[in-house]
PDB file of C-alpha atoms in Angstrom:
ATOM      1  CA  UNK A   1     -19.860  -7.101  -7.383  1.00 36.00           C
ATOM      2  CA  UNK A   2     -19.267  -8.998  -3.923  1.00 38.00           C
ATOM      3  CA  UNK A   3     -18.826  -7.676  -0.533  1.00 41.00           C
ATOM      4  CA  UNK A   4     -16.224  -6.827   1.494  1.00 43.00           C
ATOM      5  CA  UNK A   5     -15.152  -9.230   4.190  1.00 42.00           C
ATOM      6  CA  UNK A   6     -17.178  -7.012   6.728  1.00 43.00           C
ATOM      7  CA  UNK A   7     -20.067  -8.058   4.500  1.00 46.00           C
ATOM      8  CA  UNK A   8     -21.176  -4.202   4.729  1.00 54.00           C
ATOM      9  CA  UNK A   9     -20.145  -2.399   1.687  1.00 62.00           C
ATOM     10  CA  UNK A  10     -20.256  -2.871  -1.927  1.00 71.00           C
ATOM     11  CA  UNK A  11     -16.962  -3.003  -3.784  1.00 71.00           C
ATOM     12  CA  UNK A  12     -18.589  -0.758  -6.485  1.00 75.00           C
ATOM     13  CA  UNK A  13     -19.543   1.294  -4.315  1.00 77.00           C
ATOM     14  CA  UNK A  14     -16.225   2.017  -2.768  1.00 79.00           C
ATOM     15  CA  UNK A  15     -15.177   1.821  -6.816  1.00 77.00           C
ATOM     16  CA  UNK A  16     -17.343   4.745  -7.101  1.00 77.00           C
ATOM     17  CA  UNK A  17     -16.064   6.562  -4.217  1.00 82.00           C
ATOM     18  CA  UNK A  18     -12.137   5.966  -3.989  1.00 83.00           C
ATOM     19  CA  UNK A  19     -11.735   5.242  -7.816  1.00 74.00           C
ATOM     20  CA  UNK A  20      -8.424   3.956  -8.880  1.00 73.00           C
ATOM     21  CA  UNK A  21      -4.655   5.395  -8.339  1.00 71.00           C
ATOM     22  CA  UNK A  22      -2.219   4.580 -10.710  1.00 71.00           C
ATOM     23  CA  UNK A  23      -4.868   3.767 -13.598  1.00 76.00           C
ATOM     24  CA  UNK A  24      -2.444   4.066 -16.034  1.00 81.00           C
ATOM     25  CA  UNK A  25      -0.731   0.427 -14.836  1.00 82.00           C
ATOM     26  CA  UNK A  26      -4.152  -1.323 -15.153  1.00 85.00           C
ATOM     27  CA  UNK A  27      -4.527  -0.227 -18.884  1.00 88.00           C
ATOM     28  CA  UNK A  28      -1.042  -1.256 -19.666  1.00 89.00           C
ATOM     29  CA  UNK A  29      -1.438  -4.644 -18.246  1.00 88.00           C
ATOM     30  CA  UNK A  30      -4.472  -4.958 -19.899  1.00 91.00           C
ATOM     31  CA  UNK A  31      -3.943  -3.945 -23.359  1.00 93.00           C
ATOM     32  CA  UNK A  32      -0.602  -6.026 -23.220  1.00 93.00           C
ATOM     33  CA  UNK A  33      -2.952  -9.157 -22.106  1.00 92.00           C
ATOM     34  CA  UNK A  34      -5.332  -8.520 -24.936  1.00 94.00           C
ATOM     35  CA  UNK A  35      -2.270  -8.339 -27.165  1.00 94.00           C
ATOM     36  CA  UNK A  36      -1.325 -11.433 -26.227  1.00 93.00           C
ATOM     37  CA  UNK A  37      -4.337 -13.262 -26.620  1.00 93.00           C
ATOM     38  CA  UNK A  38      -4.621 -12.354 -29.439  1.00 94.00           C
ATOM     39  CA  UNK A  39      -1.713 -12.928 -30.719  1.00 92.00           C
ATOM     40  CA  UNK A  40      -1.543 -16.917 -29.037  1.00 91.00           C
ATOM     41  CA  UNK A  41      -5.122 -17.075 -30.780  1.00 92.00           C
ATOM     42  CA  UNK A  42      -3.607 -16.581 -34.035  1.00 90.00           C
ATOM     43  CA  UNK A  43      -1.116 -18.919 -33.471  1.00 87.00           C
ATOM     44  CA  UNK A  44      -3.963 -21.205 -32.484  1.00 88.00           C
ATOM     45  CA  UNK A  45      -6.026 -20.710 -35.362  1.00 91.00           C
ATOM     46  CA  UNK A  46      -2.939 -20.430 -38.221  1.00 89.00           C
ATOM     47  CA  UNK A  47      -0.699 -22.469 -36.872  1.00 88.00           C
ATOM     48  CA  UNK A  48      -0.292 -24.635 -39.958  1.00 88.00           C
ATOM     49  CA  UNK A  49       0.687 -22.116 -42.174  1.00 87.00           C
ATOM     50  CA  UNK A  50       2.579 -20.267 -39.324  1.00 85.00           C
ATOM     51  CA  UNK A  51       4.853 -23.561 -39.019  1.00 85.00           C
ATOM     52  CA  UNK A  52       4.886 -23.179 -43.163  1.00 84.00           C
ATOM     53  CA  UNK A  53       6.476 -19.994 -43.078  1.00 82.00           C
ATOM     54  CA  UNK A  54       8.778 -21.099 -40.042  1.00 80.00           C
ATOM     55  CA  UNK A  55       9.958 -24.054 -42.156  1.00 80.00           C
ATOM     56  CA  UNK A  56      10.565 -21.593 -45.061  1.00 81.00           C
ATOM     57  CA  UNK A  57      12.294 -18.659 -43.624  1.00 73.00           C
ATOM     58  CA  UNK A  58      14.100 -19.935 -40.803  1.00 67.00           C
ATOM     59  CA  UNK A  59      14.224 -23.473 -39.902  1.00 61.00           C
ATOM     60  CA  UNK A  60      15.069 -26.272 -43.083  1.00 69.00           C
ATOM     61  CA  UNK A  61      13.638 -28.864 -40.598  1.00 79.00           C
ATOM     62  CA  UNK A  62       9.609 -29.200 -40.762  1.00 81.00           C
ATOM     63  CA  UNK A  63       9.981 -30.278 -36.642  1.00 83.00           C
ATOM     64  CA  UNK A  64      12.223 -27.628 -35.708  1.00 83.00           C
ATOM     65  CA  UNK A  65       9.379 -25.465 -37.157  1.00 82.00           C
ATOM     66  CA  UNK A  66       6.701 -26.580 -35.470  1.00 84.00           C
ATOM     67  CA  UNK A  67       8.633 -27.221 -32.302  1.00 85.00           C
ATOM     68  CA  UNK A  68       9.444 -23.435 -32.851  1.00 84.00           C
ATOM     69  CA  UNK A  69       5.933 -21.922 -33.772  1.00 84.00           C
ATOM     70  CA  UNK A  70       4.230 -24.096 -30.937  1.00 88.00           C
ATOM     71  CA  UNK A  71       6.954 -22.821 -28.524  1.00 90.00           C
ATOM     72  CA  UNK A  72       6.260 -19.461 -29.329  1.00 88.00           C
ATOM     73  CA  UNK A  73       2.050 -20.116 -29.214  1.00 89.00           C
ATOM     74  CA  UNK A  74       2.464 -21.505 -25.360  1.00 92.00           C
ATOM     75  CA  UNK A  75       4.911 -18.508 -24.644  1.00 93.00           C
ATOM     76  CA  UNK A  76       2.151 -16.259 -25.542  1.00 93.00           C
ATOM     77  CA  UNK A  77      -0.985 -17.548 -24.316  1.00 93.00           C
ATOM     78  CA  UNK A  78       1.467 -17.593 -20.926  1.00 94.00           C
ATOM     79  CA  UNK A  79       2.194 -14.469 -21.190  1.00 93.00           C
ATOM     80  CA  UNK A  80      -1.819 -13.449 -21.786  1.00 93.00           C
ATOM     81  CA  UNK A  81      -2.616 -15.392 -18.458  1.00 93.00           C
ATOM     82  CA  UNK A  82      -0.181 -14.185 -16.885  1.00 92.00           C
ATOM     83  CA  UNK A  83      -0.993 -10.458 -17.440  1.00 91.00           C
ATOM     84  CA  UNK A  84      -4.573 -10.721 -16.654  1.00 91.00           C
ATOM     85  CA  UNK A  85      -3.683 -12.688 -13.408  1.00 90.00           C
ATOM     86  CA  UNK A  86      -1.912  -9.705 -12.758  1.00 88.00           C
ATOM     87  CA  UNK A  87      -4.511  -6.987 -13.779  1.00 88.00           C
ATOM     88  CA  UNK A  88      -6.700  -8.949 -11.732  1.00 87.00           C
ATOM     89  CA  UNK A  89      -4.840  -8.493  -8.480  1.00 84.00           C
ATOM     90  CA  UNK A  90      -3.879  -5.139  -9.372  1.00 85.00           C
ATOM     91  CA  UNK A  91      -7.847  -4.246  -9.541  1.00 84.00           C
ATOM     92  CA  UNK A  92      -8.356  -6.306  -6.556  1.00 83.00           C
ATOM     93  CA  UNK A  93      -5.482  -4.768  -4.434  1.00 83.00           C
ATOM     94  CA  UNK A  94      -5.939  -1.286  -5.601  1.00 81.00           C
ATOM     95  CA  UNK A  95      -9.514  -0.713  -3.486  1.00 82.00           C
ATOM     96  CA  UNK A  96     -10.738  -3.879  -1.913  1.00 86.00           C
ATOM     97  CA  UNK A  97      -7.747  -5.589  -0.325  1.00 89.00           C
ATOM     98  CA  UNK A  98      -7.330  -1.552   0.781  1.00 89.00           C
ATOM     99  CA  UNK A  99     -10.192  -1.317   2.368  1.00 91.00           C
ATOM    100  CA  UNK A 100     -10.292  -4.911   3.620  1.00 92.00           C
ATOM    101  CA  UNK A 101      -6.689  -3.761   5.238  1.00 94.00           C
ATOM    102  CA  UNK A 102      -8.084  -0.682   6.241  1.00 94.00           C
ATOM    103  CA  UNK A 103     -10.722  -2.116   8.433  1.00 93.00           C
ATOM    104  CA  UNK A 104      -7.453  -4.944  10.206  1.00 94.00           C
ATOM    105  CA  UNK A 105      -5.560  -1.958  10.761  1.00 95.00           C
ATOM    106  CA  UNK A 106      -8.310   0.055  13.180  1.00 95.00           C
ATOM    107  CA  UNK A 107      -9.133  -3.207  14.587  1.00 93.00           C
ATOM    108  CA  UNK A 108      -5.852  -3.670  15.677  1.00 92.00           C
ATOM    109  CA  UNK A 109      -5.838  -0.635  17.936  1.00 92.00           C
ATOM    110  CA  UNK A 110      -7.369  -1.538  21.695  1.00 83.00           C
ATOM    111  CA  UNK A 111      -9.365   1.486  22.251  1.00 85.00           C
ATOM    112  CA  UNK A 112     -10.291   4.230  20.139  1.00 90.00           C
ATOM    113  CA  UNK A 113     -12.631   6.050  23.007  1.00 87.00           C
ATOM    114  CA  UNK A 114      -9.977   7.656  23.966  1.00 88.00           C
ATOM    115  CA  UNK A 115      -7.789   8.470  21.249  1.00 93.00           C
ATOM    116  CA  UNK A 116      -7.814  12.302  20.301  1.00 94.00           C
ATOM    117  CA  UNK A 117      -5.747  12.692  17.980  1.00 96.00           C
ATOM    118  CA  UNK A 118      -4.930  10.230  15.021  1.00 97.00           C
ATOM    119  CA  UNK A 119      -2.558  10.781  11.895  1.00 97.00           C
ATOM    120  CA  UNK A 120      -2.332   8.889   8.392  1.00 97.00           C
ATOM    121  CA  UNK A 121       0.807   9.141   6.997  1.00 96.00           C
ATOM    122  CA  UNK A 122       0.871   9.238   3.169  1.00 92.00           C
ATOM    123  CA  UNK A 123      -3.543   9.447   3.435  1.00 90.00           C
ATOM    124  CA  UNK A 124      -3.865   9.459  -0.298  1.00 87.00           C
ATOM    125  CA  UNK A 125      -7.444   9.138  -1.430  1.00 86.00           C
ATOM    126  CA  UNK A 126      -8.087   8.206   1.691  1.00 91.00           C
ATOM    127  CA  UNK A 127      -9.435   5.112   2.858  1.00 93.00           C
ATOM    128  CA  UNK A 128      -7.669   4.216   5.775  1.00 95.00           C
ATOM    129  CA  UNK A 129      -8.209   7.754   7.259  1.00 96.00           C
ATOM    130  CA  UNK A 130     -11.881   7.539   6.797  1.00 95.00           C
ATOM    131  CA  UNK A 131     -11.973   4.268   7.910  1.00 95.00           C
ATOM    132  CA  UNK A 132     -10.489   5.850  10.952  1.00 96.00           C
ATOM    133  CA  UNK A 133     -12.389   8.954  11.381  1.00 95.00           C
ATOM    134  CA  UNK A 134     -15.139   6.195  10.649  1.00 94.00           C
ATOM    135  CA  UNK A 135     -14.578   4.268  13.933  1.00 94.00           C
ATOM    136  CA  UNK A 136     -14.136   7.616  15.682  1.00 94.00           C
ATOM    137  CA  UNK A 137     -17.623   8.578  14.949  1.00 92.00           C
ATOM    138  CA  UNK A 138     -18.597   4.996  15.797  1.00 91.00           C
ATOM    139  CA  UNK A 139     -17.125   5.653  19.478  1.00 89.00           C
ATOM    140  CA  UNK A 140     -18.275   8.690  20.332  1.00 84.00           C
ATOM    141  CA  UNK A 141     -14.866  10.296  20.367  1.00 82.00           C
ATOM    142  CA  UNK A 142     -13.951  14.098  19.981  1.00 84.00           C
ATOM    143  CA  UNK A 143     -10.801  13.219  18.335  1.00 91.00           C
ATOM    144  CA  UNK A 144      -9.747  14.052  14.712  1.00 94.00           C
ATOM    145  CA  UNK A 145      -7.693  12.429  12.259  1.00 96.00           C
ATOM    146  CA  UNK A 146      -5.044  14.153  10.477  1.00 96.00           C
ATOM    147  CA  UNK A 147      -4.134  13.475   6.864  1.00 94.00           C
ATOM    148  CA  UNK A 148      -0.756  14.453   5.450  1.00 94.00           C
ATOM    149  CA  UNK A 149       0.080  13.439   1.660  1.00 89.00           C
ATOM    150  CA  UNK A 150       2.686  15.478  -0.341  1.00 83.00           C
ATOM    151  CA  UNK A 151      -0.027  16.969  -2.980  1.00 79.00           C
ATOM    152  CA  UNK A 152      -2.493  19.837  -2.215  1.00 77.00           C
ATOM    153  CA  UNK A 153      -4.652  18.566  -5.237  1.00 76.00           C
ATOM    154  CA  UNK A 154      -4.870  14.885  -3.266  1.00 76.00           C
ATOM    155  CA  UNK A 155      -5.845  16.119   0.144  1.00 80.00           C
ATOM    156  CA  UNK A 156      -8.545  18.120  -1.657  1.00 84.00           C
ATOM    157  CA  UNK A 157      -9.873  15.054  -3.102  1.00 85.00           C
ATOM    158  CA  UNK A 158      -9.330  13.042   0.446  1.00 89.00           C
ATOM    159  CA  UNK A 159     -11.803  15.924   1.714  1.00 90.00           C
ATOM    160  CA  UNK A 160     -14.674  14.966  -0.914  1.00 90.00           C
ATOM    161  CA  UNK A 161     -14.207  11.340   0.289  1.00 91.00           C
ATOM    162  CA  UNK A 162     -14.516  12.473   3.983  1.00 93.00           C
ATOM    163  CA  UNK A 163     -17.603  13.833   3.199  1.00 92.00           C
ATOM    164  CA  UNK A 164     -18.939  11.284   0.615  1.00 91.00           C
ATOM    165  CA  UNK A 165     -18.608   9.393   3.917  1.00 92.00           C
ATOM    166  CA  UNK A 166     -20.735  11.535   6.278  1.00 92.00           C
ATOM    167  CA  UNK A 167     -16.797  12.049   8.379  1.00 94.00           C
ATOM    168  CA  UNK A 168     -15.898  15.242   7.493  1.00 92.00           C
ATOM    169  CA  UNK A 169     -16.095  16.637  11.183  1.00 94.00           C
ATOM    170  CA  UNK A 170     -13.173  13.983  12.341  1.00 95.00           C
ATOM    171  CA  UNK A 171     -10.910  14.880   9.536  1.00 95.00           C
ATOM    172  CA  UNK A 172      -8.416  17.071   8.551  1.00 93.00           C
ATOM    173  CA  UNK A 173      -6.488  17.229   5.675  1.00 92.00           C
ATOM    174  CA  UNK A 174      -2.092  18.830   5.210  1.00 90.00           C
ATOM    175  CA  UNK A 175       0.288  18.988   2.505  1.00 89.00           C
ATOM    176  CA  UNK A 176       3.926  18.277   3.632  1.00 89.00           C
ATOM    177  CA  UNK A 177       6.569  16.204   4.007  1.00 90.00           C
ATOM    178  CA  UNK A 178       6.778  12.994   5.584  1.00 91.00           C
ATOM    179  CA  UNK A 179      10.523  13.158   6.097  1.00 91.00           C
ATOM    180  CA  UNK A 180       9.581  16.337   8.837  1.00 92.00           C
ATOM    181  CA  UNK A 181       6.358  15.846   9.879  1.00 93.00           C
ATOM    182  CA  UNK A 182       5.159  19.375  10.542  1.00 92.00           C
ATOM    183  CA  UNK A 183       3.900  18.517  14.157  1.00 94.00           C
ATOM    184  CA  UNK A 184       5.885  18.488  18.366  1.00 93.00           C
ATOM    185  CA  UNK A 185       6.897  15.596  19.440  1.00 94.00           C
ATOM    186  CA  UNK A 186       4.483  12.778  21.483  1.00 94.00           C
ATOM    187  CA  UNK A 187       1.275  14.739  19.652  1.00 95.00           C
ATOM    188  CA  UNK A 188      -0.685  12.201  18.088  1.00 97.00           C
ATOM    189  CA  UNK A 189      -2.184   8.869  19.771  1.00 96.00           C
ATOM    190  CA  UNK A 190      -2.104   6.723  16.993  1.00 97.00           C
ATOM    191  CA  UNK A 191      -0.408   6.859  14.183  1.00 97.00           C
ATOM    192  CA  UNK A 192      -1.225   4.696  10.830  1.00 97.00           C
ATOM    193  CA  UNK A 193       0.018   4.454   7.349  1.00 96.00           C
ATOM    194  CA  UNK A 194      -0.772   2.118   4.508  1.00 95.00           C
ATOM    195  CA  UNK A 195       1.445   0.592   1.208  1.00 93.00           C
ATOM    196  CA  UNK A 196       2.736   4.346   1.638  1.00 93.00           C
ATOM    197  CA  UNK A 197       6.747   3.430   3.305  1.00 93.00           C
ATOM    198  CA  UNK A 198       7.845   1.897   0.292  1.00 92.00           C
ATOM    199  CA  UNK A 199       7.186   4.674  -2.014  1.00 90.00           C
ATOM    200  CA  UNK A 200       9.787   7.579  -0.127  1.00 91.00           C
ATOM    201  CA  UNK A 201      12.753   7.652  -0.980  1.00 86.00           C
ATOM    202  CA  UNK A 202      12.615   5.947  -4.557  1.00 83.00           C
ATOM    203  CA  UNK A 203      13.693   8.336  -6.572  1.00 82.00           C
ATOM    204  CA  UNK A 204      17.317   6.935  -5.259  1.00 83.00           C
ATOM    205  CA  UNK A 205      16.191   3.331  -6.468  1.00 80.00           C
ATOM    206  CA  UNK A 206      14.126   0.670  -3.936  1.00 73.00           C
ATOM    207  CA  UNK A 207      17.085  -1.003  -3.466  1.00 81.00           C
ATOM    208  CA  UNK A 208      19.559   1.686  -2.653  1.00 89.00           C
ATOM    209  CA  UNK A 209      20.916   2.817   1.198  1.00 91.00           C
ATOM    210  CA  UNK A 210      19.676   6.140   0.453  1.00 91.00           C
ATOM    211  CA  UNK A 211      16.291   5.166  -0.175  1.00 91.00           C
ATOM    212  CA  UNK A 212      16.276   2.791   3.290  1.00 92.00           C
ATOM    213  CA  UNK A 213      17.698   5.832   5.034  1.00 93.00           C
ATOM    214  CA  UNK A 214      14.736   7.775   3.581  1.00 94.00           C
ATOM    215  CA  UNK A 215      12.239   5.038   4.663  1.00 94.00           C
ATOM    216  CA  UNK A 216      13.750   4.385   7.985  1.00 95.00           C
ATOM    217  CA  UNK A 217      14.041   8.477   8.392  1.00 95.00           C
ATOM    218  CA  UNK A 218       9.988   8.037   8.431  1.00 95.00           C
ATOM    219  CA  UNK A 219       9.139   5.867  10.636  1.00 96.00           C
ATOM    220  CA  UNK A 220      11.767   7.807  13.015  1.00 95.00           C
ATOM    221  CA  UNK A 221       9.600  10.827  12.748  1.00 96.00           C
ATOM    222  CA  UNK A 222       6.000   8.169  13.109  1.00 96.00           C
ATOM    223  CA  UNK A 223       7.693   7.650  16.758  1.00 96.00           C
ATOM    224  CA  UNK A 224       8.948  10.370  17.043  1.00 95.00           C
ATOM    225  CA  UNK A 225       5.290  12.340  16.946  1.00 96.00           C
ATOM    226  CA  UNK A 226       3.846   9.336  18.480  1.00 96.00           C
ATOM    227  CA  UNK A 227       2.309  10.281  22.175  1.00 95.00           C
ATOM    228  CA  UNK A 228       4.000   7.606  25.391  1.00 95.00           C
ATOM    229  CA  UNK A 229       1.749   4.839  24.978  1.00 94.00           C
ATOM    230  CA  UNK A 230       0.531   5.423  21.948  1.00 95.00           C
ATOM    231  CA  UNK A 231      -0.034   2.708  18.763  1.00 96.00           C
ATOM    232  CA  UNK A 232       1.240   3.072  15.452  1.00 97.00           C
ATOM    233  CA  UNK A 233       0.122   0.586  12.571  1.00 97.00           C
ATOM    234  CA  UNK A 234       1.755   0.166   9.341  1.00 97.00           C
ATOM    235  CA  UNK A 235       0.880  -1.836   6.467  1.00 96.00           C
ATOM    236  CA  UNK A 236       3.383  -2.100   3.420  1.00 95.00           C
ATOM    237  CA  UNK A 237       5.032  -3.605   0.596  1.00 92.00           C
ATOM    238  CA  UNK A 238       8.486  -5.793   0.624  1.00 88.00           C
ATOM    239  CA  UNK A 239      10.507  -3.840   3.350  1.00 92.00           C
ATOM    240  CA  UNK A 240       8.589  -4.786   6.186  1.00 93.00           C
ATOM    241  CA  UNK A 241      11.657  -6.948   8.038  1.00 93.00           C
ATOM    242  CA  UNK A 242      13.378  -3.141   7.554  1.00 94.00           C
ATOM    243  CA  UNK A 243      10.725  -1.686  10.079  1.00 95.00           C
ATOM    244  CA  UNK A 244      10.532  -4.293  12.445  1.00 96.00           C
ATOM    245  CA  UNK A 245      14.678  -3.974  12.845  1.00 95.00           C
ATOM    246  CA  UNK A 246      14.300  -0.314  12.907  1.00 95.00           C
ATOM    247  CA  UNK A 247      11.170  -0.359  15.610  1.00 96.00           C
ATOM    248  CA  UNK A 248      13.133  -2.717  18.075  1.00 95.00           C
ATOM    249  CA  UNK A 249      16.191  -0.187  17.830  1.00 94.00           C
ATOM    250  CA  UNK A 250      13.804   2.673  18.990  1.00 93.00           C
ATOM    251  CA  UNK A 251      13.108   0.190  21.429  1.00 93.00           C
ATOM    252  CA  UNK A 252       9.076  -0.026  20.731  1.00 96.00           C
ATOM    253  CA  UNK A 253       7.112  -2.257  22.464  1.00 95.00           C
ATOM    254  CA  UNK A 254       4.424  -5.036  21.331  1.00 94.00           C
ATOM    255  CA  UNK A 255       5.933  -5.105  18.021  1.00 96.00           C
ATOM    256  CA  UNK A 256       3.788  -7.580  16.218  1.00 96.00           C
ATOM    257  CA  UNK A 257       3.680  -8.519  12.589  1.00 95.00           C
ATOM    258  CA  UNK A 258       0.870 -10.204  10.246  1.00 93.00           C
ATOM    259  CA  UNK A 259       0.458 -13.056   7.758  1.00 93.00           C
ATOM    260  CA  UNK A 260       1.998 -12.309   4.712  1.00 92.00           C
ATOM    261  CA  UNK A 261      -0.447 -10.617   2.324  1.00 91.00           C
ATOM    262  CA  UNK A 262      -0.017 -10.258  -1.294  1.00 87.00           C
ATOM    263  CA  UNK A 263      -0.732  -7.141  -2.743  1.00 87.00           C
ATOM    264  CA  UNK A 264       0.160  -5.326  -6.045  1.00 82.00           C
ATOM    265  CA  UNK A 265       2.066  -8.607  -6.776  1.00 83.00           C
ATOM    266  CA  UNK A 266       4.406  -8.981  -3.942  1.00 88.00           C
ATOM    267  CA  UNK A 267       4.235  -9.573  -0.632  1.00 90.00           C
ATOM    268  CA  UNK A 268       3.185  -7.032   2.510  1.00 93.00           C
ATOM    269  CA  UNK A 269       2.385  -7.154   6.160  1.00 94.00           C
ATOM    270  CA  UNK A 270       1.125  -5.194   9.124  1.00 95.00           C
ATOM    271  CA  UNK A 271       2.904  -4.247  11.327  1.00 96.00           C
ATOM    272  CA  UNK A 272       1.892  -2.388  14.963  1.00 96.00           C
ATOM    273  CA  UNK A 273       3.955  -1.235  17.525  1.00 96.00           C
ATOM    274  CA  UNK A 274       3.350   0.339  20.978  1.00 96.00           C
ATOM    275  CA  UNK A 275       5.580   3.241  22.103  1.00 96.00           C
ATOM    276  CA  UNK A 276       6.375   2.828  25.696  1.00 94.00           C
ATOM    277  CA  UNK A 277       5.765   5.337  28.095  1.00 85.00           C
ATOM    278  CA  UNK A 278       9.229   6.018  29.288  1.00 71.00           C
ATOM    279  CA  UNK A 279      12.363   5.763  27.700  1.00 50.00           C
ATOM    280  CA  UNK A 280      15.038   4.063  29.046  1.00 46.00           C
ATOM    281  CA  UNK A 281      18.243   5.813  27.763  1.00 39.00           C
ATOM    282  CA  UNK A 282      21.008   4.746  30.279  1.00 37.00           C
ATOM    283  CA  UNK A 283      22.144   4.096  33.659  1.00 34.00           C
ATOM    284  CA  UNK A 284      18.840   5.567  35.671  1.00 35.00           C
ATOM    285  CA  UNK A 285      18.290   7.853  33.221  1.00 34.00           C
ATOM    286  CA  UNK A 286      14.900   8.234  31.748  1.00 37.00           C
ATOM    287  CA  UNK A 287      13.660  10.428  28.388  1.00 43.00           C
ATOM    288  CA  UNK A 288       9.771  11.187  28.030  1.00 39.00           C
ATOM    289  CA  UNK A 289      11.074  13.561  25.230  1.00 40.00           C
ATOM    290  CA  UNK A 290      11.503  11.518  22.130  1.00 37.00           C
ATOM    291  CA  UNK A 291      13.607  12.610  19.379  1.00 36.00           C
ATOM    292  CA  UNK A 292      14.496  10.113  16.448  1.00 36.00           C
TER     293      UNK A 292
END
């Protein structure tokens, strides 16, 4: 296997480690590109007598019916490229281009010295919060990194990882829910989350206002938790434009966003923010207290 654009690390070995979420998509694309492979092979290797039975069963014409059956051979062997192109990225996106993310996302925060305290929102099996409890240890920080994902049984298996990756002391590991983060306001330094934003709020449908409302209810709470001065960085899929509106009406500053990356077959981007350290609210009024 190759390495990972920090030229450190195996991508078995983070295989071996991290494993694969969502396995169940990569056999179905898989056994459907097999499928059709197959199937365009046959077409390949029969097509004679496969234009034969065309001819005889449903077309009188002998070029409609080959017309036909080579239509439906090219359709086919498509389709089979098509579906490995896509298991391909799937693979690729499910741990590399994580951790390759991973690693863009704690380089895109100025100092990590003096962060204390860190949170991942949505850690799953968590390789962006070890990357950051990673570059914790690297700094000689006392800080910890908090994980929160909705399942007990994940954040026990984030755990194992922590320790498969000699960071157990910088990280800690809650179930709860992202829509009330279980923590005061202007607690954490940074605060990070990764192709996690898309996923709330879809049991309303992606493209519903509930499920916005759910996804911009989020990243309220992300600022709202979010110390004066402190950096959040989030990486997701499609409704990245979404965030960036949202982040400018909670009037965050350094609001930057990345390159288009494509990932799980669509497009994402990073985006960090920097929450200033006073609020401007009105007329001479200022709010340190932030409540979104």
């Amino acid at each position: 296997m190759g390495k990972t654009t920090n030229g450190t690390r195996d991508w078995a070995q983070i295989y071996a480690i991290y494993g694969i979420e969502q396995k169940h998509t990569l056999i179905f694309l898989i056994i459907n590109a097999i499928a059709f492979s197959v199937l365009s092979t046959v077409f390949f290797i029969y097509f004679n007598p496969i234009c034969v039975f065309f001819q005889s069963f449903l077309f009188s014409n002998a070029a409609a019916a080959r017309f036909s059956a080579g239509f439906f051979g090219a359709v086919t062997a498509l389709s089979a490229v098509c579906l490995f192109f896509a298991a391909v990225n799937f693979f690729y996106s499910a741990v590399p281009l994580r951790y390759e993310m991973a690693q863009r996302m704690v380089g895109s925060v100025g100092d990590w010295s003096s962060v204390k305290t860190a949170l991942d929102l949505g850690c799953g099996r968590g390789i962006l919060l070890n990357a950051v409890a990673t570059q914790l240890k690297k700094t000689g920080s006392s800080g910890r990194v908090v994980g929160l994902d909705r399942s007990m049984t994940t954040t026990l298996s984030t755990l194992r990882t922590a320790h498969i990756e000699g960071v157990q002391e910088y990280v800690t590991c809650r179930e709860g829910d992202v829509r009330r983060l279980p923590f005061s306001d202007n607690y954490f330094d940074v605060v990070v989350s990764a192709v996690f934003l898309h996923t709330v709020g879809k049991e309303y449908g992606q493209k519903t206002v509930e499920a916005a409302a759910e996804r911009m209810r989020v990243l309220g709470e992300a600022v709202r938790v979010l110390k004066p001065g402190g950096v959040g960085v989030v990486w997701d899929l499609v409704h990245v434009p979404e965030y960036v509106r949202r982040l400018q009406e909670l009037r965050m500053e350094e609001i930057r966003v990345s390159k288009r990356v494509t990932a799980f077959m669509v497009k994402s981007h990073m985006v960090s923010f920097k929450k200033p350290s006073q609020h401007f609210v009105g007329s001479g009024e200022v709010r340190l207290d932030w409540r979104c």
